[in-house]
GROMACS .gro file of C-alpha atoms in nm:
model
  375
    1MET     CA    1   8.101   6.168  -3.192
    2ASN     CA    2   8.368   5.992  -2.941
    3ARG     CA    3   8.429   6.095  -2.576
    4ARG     CA    4   8.740   6.270  -2.689
    5GLN     CA    5   8.561   6.455  -2.987
    6LEU     CA    6   8.299   6.566  -2.722
    7ILE     CA    7   8.540   6.722  -2.501
    8LYS     CA    8   8.737   6.885  -2.771
    9GLY     CA    9   8.426   7.042  -2.860
   10ILE     CA   10   8.301   7.162  -2.533
   11ALA     CA   11   8.493   7.506  -2.560
   12THR     CA   12   8.254   7.596  -2.835
   13LEU     CA   13   7.927   7.425  -2.714
   14THR     CA   14   7.656   7.478  -2.460
   15ILE     CA   15   7.381   7.210  -2.382
   16LEU     CA   16   7.004   7.236  -2.273
   17PRO     CA   17   6.945   7.167  -1.907
   18SER     CA   18   6.678   6.936  -2.032
   19LEU     CA   19   6.796   6.711  -2.291
   20PRO     CA   20   6.572   6.602  -2.536
   21ASN     CA   21   6.582   6.270  -2.704
   22ILE     CA   22   6.534   6.327  -3.072
   23SER     CA   23   6.546   6.037  -3.296
   24LEU     CA   24   6.823   6.009  -3.569
   25ALA     CA   25   6.617   5.825  -3.784
   26ALA     CA   26   6.366   5.831  -4.057
   27GLN     CA   27   6.284   6.151  -4.290
   28ASN     CA   28   6.038   6.137  -4.542
   29PRO     CA   29   5.734   6.183  -4.576
   30LYS     CA   30   5.639   6.438  -4.311
   31LEU     CA   31   5.342   6.515  -4.121
   32VAL     CA   32   5.306   6.827  -3.892
   33TRP     CA   33   4.976   6.861  -3.688
   34VAL     CA   34   4.891   7.224  -3.566
   35LEU     CA   35   4.629   7.249  -3.299
   36LEU     CA   36   4.498   7.593  -3.251
   37ARG     CA   37   4.364   7.578  -2.883
   38GLY     CA   38   4.073   7.827  -2.798
   39ALA     CA   39   3.842   7.771  -3.122
   40MET     CA   40   3.968   7.998  -3.409
   41ASP     CA   41   3.695   8.197  -3.598
   42SER     CA   42   3.698   8.033  -3.921
   43LEU     CA   43   3.438   8.244  -4.065
   44HIS     CA   44   3.695   8.540  -4.026
   45GLY     CA   45   3.977   8.344  -4.152
   46VAL     CA   46   3.831   8.143  -4.439
   47LEU     CA   47   3.538   8.407  -4.529
   48PRO     CA   48   3.245   8.312  -4.749
   49LEU     CA   49   3.184   8.657  -4.923
   50ASP     CA   50   2.962   8.528  -5.149
   51ASP     CA   51   2.718   8.408  -4.903
   52PRO     CA   52   2.493   8.710  -4.857
   53ASP     CA   53   2.397   8.617  -4.509
   54LEU     CA   54   2.759   8.664  -4.385
   55ARG     CA   55   2.716   9.039  -4.390
   56VAL     CA   56   2.376   9.004  -4.206
   57TYR     CA   57   2.522   8.838  -3.914
   58ARG     CA   58   2.895   9.002  -3.920
   59LYS     CA   59   2.863   9.334  -4.049
   60ASP     CA   60   3.126   9.489  -3.873
   61MET     CA   61   3.367   9.219  -3.897
   62VAL     CA   62   3.316   9.180  -4.253
   63SER     CA   63   3.353   9.521  -4.337
   64ALA     CA   64   3.676   9.544  -4.153
   65VAL     CA   65   3.857   9.302  -4.385
   66GLU     CA   66   3.629   9.255  -4.727
   67ASN     CA   67   3.819   9.492  -4.928
   68THR     CA   68   4.172   9.380  -4.861
   69ALA     CA   69   4.059   8.993  -4.828
   70LEU     CA   70   4.277   8.759  -5.044
   71PRO     CA   71   4.071   8.543  -5.316
   72LEU     CA   72   3.997   8.179  -5.321
   73GLU     CA   73   3.808   7.972  -5.528
   74ARG     CA   74   3.385   7.907  -5.472
   75GLY     CA   75   3.362   8.257  -5.362
   76PHE     CA   76   3.581   8.234  -5.051
   77ALA     CA   77   3.861   8.462  -4.932
   78LEU     CA   78   4.146   8.455  -4.667
   79HIS     CA   79   4.181   8.688  -4.422
   80PRO     CA   80   4.449   8.959  -4.539
   81ALA     CA   81   4.680   8.860  -4.274
   82LEU     CA   82   4.727   8.518  -4.415
   83ARG     CA   83   4.908   8.663  -4.699
   84ASN     CA   84   5.203   8.366  -4.707
   85LEU     CA   85   4.927   8.107  -4.692
   86HIS     CA   86   4.779   8.259  -4.993
   87GLY     CA   87   5.102   8.268  -5.156
   88MET     CA   88   5.088   7.862  -5.058
   89TYR     CA   89   4.723   7.845  -5.226
   90GLN     CA   90   4.845   8.021  -5.532
   91ASN     CA   91   5.146   7.793  -5.571
   92GLY     CA   92   4.916   7.473  -5.485
   93GLU     CA   93   5.030   7.425  -5.146
   94LEU     CA   94   4.740   7.503  -4.945
   95SER     CA   95   4.379   7.382  -4.941
   96SER     CA   96   4.101   7.498  -4.710
   97ILE     CA   97   3.839   7.272  -4.562
   98VAL     CA   98   3.506   7.429  -4.473
   99ALA     CA   99   3.216   7.326  -4.260
  100THR     CA  100   3.393   7.064  -4.067
  101ALA     CA  101   3.370   6.939  -3.725
  102SER     CA  102   3.493   6.660  -3.474
  103ALA     CA  103   3.215   6.471  -3.291
  104GLN     CA  104   3.178   6.746  -2.999
  105ARG     CA  105   2.854   6.889  -2.987
  106ASN     CA  106   2.864   7.080  -2.616
  107ARG     CA  107   3.092   7.367  -2.695
  108SER     CA  108   3.351   7.315  -2.401
  109HIS     CA  109   3.709   7.381  -2.485
  110PHE     CA  110   3.826   7.117  -2.270
  111VAL     CA  111   3.578   6.845  -2.372
  112ALA     CA  112   3.601   6.960  -2.752
  113GLN     CA  113   4.006   6.919  -2.749
  114ASP     CA  114   3.977   6.585  -2.561
  115ILE     CA  115   3.770   6.437  -2.853
  116LEU     CA  116   3.945   6.582  -3.137
  117GLU     CA  117   4.293   6.496  -2.991
  118SER     CA  118   4.172   6.133  -2.881
  119GLY     CA  119   3.979   6.058  -3.209
  120LEU     CA  120   3.801   5.781  -3.079
  121PRO     CA  121   3.405   5.752  -3.043
  122VAL     CA  122   3.489   5.724  -2.638
  123VAL     CA  123   3.757   5.985  -2.542
  124ASP     CA  124   4.062   5.807  -2.395
  125GLN     CA  125   4.304   6.059  -2.258
  126ASN     CA  126   4.605   5.807  -2.319
  127SER     CA  127   4.546   5.746  -2.660
  128GLY     CA  128   4.571   6.001  -2.916
  129TRP     CA  129   4.484   5.950  -3.292
  130LEU     CA  130   4.848   6.082  -3.408
  131ASN     CA  131   5.010   5.823  -3.172
  132ARG     CA  132   4.795   5.539  -3.311
  133ALA     CA  133   4.888   5.676  -3.667
  134VAL     CA  134   5.273   5.716  -3.596
  135ASP     CA  135   5.251   5.361  -3.448
  136ALA     CA  136   5.106   5.216  -3.763
  137TYR     CA  137   5.367   5.403  -3.979
  138GLN     CA  138   5.658   5.292  -3.750
  139GLY     CA  139   5.770   5.649  -3.736
  140GLN     CA  140   5.925   5.876  -3.477
  141SER     CA  141   5.732   6.159  -3.323
  142LEU     CA  142   5.812   6.486  -3.134
  143ALA     CA  143   5.564   6.741  -2.948
  144ILE     CA  144   5.690   7.102  -2.912
  145ALA     CA  145   5.539   7.137  -2.580
  146HIS     CA  146   5.627   7.115  -2.204
  147SER     CA  147   5.446   6.763  -2.189
  148VAL     CA  148   5.305   6.523  -2.441
  149PRO     CA  149   4.974   6.626  -2.550
  150ILE     CA  150   4.667   6.395  -2.594
  151SER     CA  151   4.705   6.369  -2.975
  152LEU     CA  152   5.044   6.193  -2.905
  153ARG     CA  153   4.986   5.993  -2.608
  154GLY     CA  154   4.965   5.636  -2.689
  155LYS     CA  155   5.181   5.317  -2.668
  156ARG     CA  156   5.440   5.454  -2.937
  157GLN     CA  157   5.707   5.665  -2.744
  158THR     CA  158   5.723   6.015  -2.851
  159LYS     CA  159   5.948   6.294  -2.751
  160THR     CA  160   5.897   6.637  -2.642
  161TRP     CA  161   6.100   6.954  -2.649
  162TYR     CA  162   6.034   7.309  -2.542
  163PRO     CA  163   6.302   7.612  -2.462
  164ASP     CA  164   6.359   7.668  -2.120
  165LYS     CA  165   6.473   7.962  -1.921
  166LEU     CA  166   6.737   7.793  -1.712
  167PRO     CA  167   7.081   7.864  -1.763
  168ASP     CA  168   7.317   7.667  -1.969
  169ALA     CA  169   7.537   7.378  -1.843
  170ASN     CA  170   7.870   7.514  -1.819
  171ASN     CA  171   8.194   7.354  -1.978
  172ASP     CA  172   8.296   7.198  -1.662
  173LEU     CA  173   7.965   6.998  -1.632
  174LEU     CA  174   7.981   6.867  -1.957
  175ASN     CA  175   8.321   6.757  -1.919
  176ARG     CA  176   8.244   6.595  -1.590
  177LEU     CA  177   7.938   6.410  -1.745
  178SER     CA  178   8.114   6.307  -2.044
  179ARG     CA  179   8.344   6.094  -1.802
  180LEU     CA  180   8.092   5.992  -1.587
  181TYR     CA  181   7.877   5.844  -1.890
  182ASP     CA  182   8.150   5.695  -2.068
  183ASN     CA  183   8.091   5.331  -1.945
  184ASP     CA  184   7.702   5.382  -1.994
  185ASN     CA  185   7.605   5.351  -2.333
  186LEU     CA  186   7.249   5.478  -2.277
  187LEU     CA  187   7.348   5.793  -2.089
  188TYR     CA  188   7.619   5.872  -2.328
  189ASP     CA  189   7.385   5.836  -2.613
  190ARG     CA  190   7.153   6.071  -2.446
  191LEU     CA  191   7.421   6.345  -2.394
  192MET     CA  192   7.526   6.280  -2.753
  193ASP     CA  193   7.149   6.336  -2.845
  194GLY     CA  194   7.123   6.683  -2.635
  195ILE     CA  195   7.452   6.824  -2.778
  196ASN     CA  196   7.352   6.729  -3.141
  197THR     CA  197   7.023   6.899  -3.102
  198ARG     CA  198   7.206   7.223  -2.932
  199GLN     CA  199   7.437   7.232  -3.234
  200LYS     CA  200   7.125   7.218  -3.462
  201LEU     CA  201   6.942   7.486  -3.297
  202SER     CA  202   7.227   7.718  -3.162
  203ALA     CA  203   7.160   7.993  -3.386
  204MET     CA  204   6.770   8.013  -3.267
  205MET     CA  205   6.809   7.921  -2.916
  206ASN     CA  206   6.835   8.254  -2.754
  207GLU     CA  207   6.544   8.409  -2.951
  208ALA     CA  208   6.319   8.121  -2.883
  209ARG     CA  209   6.400   8.143  -2.522
  210ARG     CA  210   6.306   8.520  -2.490
  211THR     CA  211   5.971   8.519  -2.721
  212GLN     CA  212   5.868   8.128  -2.729
  213SER     CA  213   5.597   8.243  -2.978
  214PHE     CA  214   5.448   8.016  -3.221
  215ALA     CA  215   5.643   8.162  -3.523
  216LYS     CA  216   5.975   8.096  -3.330
  217LEU     CA  217   5.884   7.751  -3.233
  218ALA     CA  218   5.745   7.658  -3.547
  219SER     CA  219   6.111   7.742  -3.705
  220THR     CA  220   6.247   7.510  -3.437
  221CYS     CA  221   6.005   7.236  -3.539
  222GLY     CA  222   6.123   7.242  -3.875
  223LYS     CA  223   6.499   7.225  -3.791
  224LEU     CA  224   6.436   6.929  -3.597
  225MET     CA  225   6.228   6.744  -3.861
  226SER     CA  226   6.438   6.858  -4.166
  227GLY     CA  227   6.707   6.618  -4.313
  228ALA     CA  228   6.802   6.267  -4.309
  229LYS     CA  229   6.813   6.259  -3.921
  230GLY     CA  230   6.465   6.448  -3.856
  231VAL     CA  231   6.155   6.317  -3.710
  232ASP     CA  232   5.868   6.190  -3.938
  233CYS     CA  233   5.577   6.387  -3.740
  234ALA     CA  234   5.563   6.667  -3.487
  235MET     CA  235   5.277   6.855  -3.314
  236LEU     CA  236   5.280   7.235  -3.256
  237GLU     CA  237   5.007   7.421  -3.068
  238MET     CA  238   4.923   7.782  -3.051
  239GLY     CA  239   4.667   7.930  -2.807
  240GLY     CA  240   4.473   8.271  -2.810
  241TRP     CA  241   4.197   8.199  -3.016
  242ASP     CA  242   3.899   8.233  -2.775
  243THR     CA  243   3.792   8.560  -2.928
  244HIS     CA  244   3.463   8.664  -2.743
  245ASN     CA  245   3.534   9.032  -2.770
  246ASN     CA  246   3.750   9.273  -2.993
  247ALA     CA  247   3.764   8.989  -3.249
  248VAL     CA  248   3.894   9.203  -3.562
  249ASN     CA  249   4.195   9.334  -3.401
  250ARG     CA  250   4.295   9.003  -3.187
  251LEU     CA  251   4.226   8.792  -3.503
  252ARG     CA  252   4.443   9.019  -3.714
  253ASN     CA  253   4.718   8.961  -3.475
  254GLN     CA  254   4.650   8.579  -3.436
  255PHE     CA  255   4.632   8.517  -3.795
  256LYS     CA  256   4.970   8.728  -3.842
  257GLN     CA  257   5.139   8.507  -3.628
  258LEU     CA  258   5.002   8.189  -3.738
  259ASP     CA  259   5.080   8.301  -4.111
  260THR     CA  260   5.451   8.402  -4.008
  261GLY     CA  261   5.487   8.051  -3.806
  262LEU     CA  262   5.366   7.846  -4.106
  263LEU     CA  263   5.626   8.033  -4.338
  264ASN     CA  264   5.901   7.997  -4.089
  265LEU     CA  265   5.819   7.585  -4.073
  266LYS     CA  266   5.825   7.587  -4.449
  267THR     CA  267   6.153   7.782  -4.445
  268ALA     CA  268   6.323   7.574  -4.184
  269LEU     CA  269   6.215   7.228  -4.371
  270ALA     CA  270   6.380   7.353  -4.677
  271ASP     CA  271   6.362   7.047  -4.912
  272ASP     CA  272   6.159   6.831  -4.711
  273TRP     CA  273   5.880   7.079  -4.743
  274GLN     CA  274   5.805   6.906  -5.067
  275GLN     CA  275   5.698   6.569  -4.908
  276THR     CA  276   5.546   6.741  -4.614
  277VAL     CA  277   5.168   6.797  -4.481
  278VAL     CA  278   5.069   7.032  -4.224
  279ILE     CA  279   4.736   6.997  -4.077
  280VAL     CA  280   4.566   7.310  -3.898
  281ALA     CA  281   4.277   7.260  -3.683
  282SER     CA  282   4.084   7.395  -3.398
  283GLU     CA  283   3.875   7.213  -3.137
  284PHE     CA  284   3.541   7.384  -3.294
  285GLY     CA  285   3.435   7.699  -3.472
  286ARG     CA  286   3.252   8.015  -3.353
  287THR     CA  287   2.896   8.150  -3.383
  288VAL     CA  288   2.785   8.282  -3.707
  289ALA     CA  289   2.678   8.600  -3.541
  290GLU     CA  290   2.879   8.891  -3.383
  291ASN     CA  291   2.782   8.940  -3.004
  292ILE     CA  292   2.766   9.268  -2.843
  293THR     CA  293   3.128   9.289  -2.741
  294LYS     CA  294   3.239   9.267  -3.087
  295GLY     CA  295   3.340   8.907  -3.078
  296THR     CA  296   3.196   8.570  -3.114
  297ASP     CA  297   3.109   8.295  -2.904
  298HIS     CA  298   3.149   7.906  -2.888
  299GLY     CA  299   3.019   7.715  -3.219
  300THR     CA  300   3.020   7.407  -3.392
  301ALA     CA  301   3.193   7.349  -3.728
  302GLY     CA  302   3.505   7.530  -3.855
  303ALA     CA  303   3.768   7.531  -4.124
  304VAL     CA  304   4.096   7.312  -4.154
  305PHE     CA  305   4.390   7.410  -4.340
  306LEU     CA  306   4.620   7.142  -4.555
  307ALA     CA  307   4.948   7.303  -4.612
  308GLY     CA  308   5.265   7.192  -4.764
  309GLY     CA  309   5.461   7.065  -5.069
  310ALA     CA  310   5.284   6.733  -5.088
  311VAL     CA  311   4.945   6.881  -5.092
  312ALA     CA  312   4.706   6.909  -5.380
  313GLY     CA  313   4.626   7.247  -5.281
  314GLY     CA  314   4.467   7.572  -5.469
  315ARG     CA  315   4.120   7.432  -5.349
  316VAL     CA  316   3.843   7.507  -5.107
  317LEU     CA  317   3.710   7.156  -5.006
  318GLY     CA  318   3.408   7.054  -4.834
  319LYS     CA  319   3.034   7.111  -4.863
  320TRP     CA  320   2.931   7.476  -4.750
  321PRO     CA  321   2.580   7.463  -4.576
  322GLY     CA  322   2.508   7.829  -4.608
  323LEU     CA  323   2.458   8.097  -4.318
  324ALA     CA  324   2.087   8.142  -4.336
  325LYS     CA  325   1.913   8.107  -4.013
  326ALA     CA  326   1.737   7.788  -4.120
  327ASN     CA  327   2.089   7.623  -4.224
  328GLN     CA  328   2.267   7.699  -3.909
  329TYR     CA  329   2.318   7.446  -3.624
  330GLU     CA  330   2.100   7.500  -3.361
  331GLY     CA  331   2.001   7.841  -3.489
  332ARG     CA  332   2.326   7.993  -3.420
  333ASP     CA  333   2.651   7.790  -3.564
  334LEU     CA  334   2.819   7.679  -3.891
  335LYS     CA  335   2.652   7.356  -3.953
  336PRO     CA  336   2.897   7.078  -3.986
  337THR     CA  337   2.870   6.885  -4.343
  338SER     CA  338   3.176   6.639  -4.287
  339ASN     CA  339   3.367   6.517  -3.963
  340ILE     CA  340   3.720   6.608  -3.967
  341ASN     CA  341   3.862   6.250  -3.884
  342GLN     CA  342   3.738   6.143  -4.243
  343TRP     CA  343   3.952   6.394  -4.367
  344LEU     CA  344   4.251   6.305  -4.126
  345ALA     CA  345   4.205   5.953  -4.233
  346ALA     CA  346   4.219   6.029  -4.592
  347VAL     CA  347   4.547   6.213  -4.543
  348LEU     CA  348   4.710   5.934  -4.356
  349MET     CA  349   4.588   5.690  -4.636
  350GLN     CA  350   4.730   5.901  -4.904
  351HIS     CA  351   5.021   6.062  -4.753
  352TRP     CA  352   5.164   5.762  -4.521
  353LYS     CA  353   4.993   5.483  -4.747
  354LEU     CA  354   4.824   5.323  -4.453
  355ASN     CA  355   4.584   5.071  -4.533
  356GLN     CA  356   4.211   5.033  -4.413
  357THR     CA  357   4.323   4.805  -4.129
  358ALA     CA  358   4.535   5.068  -3.982
  359ILE     CA  359   4.306   5.329  -4.065
  360ALA     CA  360   4.023   5.142  -3.870
  361LYS     CA  361   4.254   5.140  -3.566
  362VAL     CA  362   4.365   5.514  -3.579
  363PHE     CA  363   3.977   5.633  -3.650
  364PRO     CA  364   3.733   5.325  -3.574
  365GLN     CA  365   3.386   5.378  -3.736
  366VAL     CA  366   3.510   5.647  -3.979
  367THR     CA  367   3.514   5.612  -4.365
  368PRO     CA  368   3.792   5.825  -4.514
  369ILE     CA  369   3.719   6.110  -4.789
  370THR     CA  370   3.777   5.991  -5.123
  371GLU     CA  371   3.876   6.335  -5.228
  372GLN     CA  372   4.271   6.331  -5.338
  373LEU     CA  373   4.430   6.557  -5.113
  374ILE     CA  374   4.791   6.496  -5.172
  375SER     CA  375   4.984   6.540  -5.510
   0.00000   0.00000   0.00000
């Protein structure tokens, strides 16, 4: 698009005040990292219904969903609000990994998130595992966030995008900017990036501004990743998972929004879904037992979802330790039987074809899981 074409199109275009610099390079394969901040209660999302101790410790929570839970293999079931994820599971596009955790053991949200996002033996808030992976892959990444999360911080540049509530630039301003930037290639290119992004998102932008819900942001993410000009990798975040009380109702709403968001992401990615892996994780799990306020407290091990057309799905992965008191971590939590970084490393090796040298830089001192995760 040259300056004359830009001015000609101003009458039908508006542009975001903050122009995202979205790369026009790269397409497949795609990777999406979804971080559920607040500690998702995995025992209510991926229910181990065949474990007799589940009902001992969670009588009320289990009774609310067990008759409508969606069956998986190995005696597990998905929460009934995760019906779209269950459809992916039946289609071989979703696997659940149970009883996995990062290296954190102090149950602090902020510390645990830093450990998970950094992926290093000693946390470095300026070096995230996903940034190191994108650097090794030589790809382009995007954070759907106001600022760059730790996962995407590092030496490789990443872009950010988030819907603002400021008014659009008017046509006169666009006209003036196009003339002002005419002799500056860098600024002019940034203006083009903003207009191209606005064109791509125009049908979704007003709704995204109104709600800024995970479901809407996931749609936008898919749009920005799809096609030959889409980015290779993106990160999404969803809060609200710290369910210390009224967990049954709150988690029903949370799971429904997560489920809708992942379906929206799939829909927006269109054909690119077949070359996509979506990793959904949280900083830690919740306690095995309900508390007196009908919720659960900070725990240790949790579950991870792997979704996407590139996933060898339809499985429940990970070693199950059991919920008996003797098997619980510190007598209260689901005990970890694997490190989440082992699974992430395996995804990077199999999906992005990173070699052992690259993996060692992304996740030092980690041995990838040998399970075949990618189809």
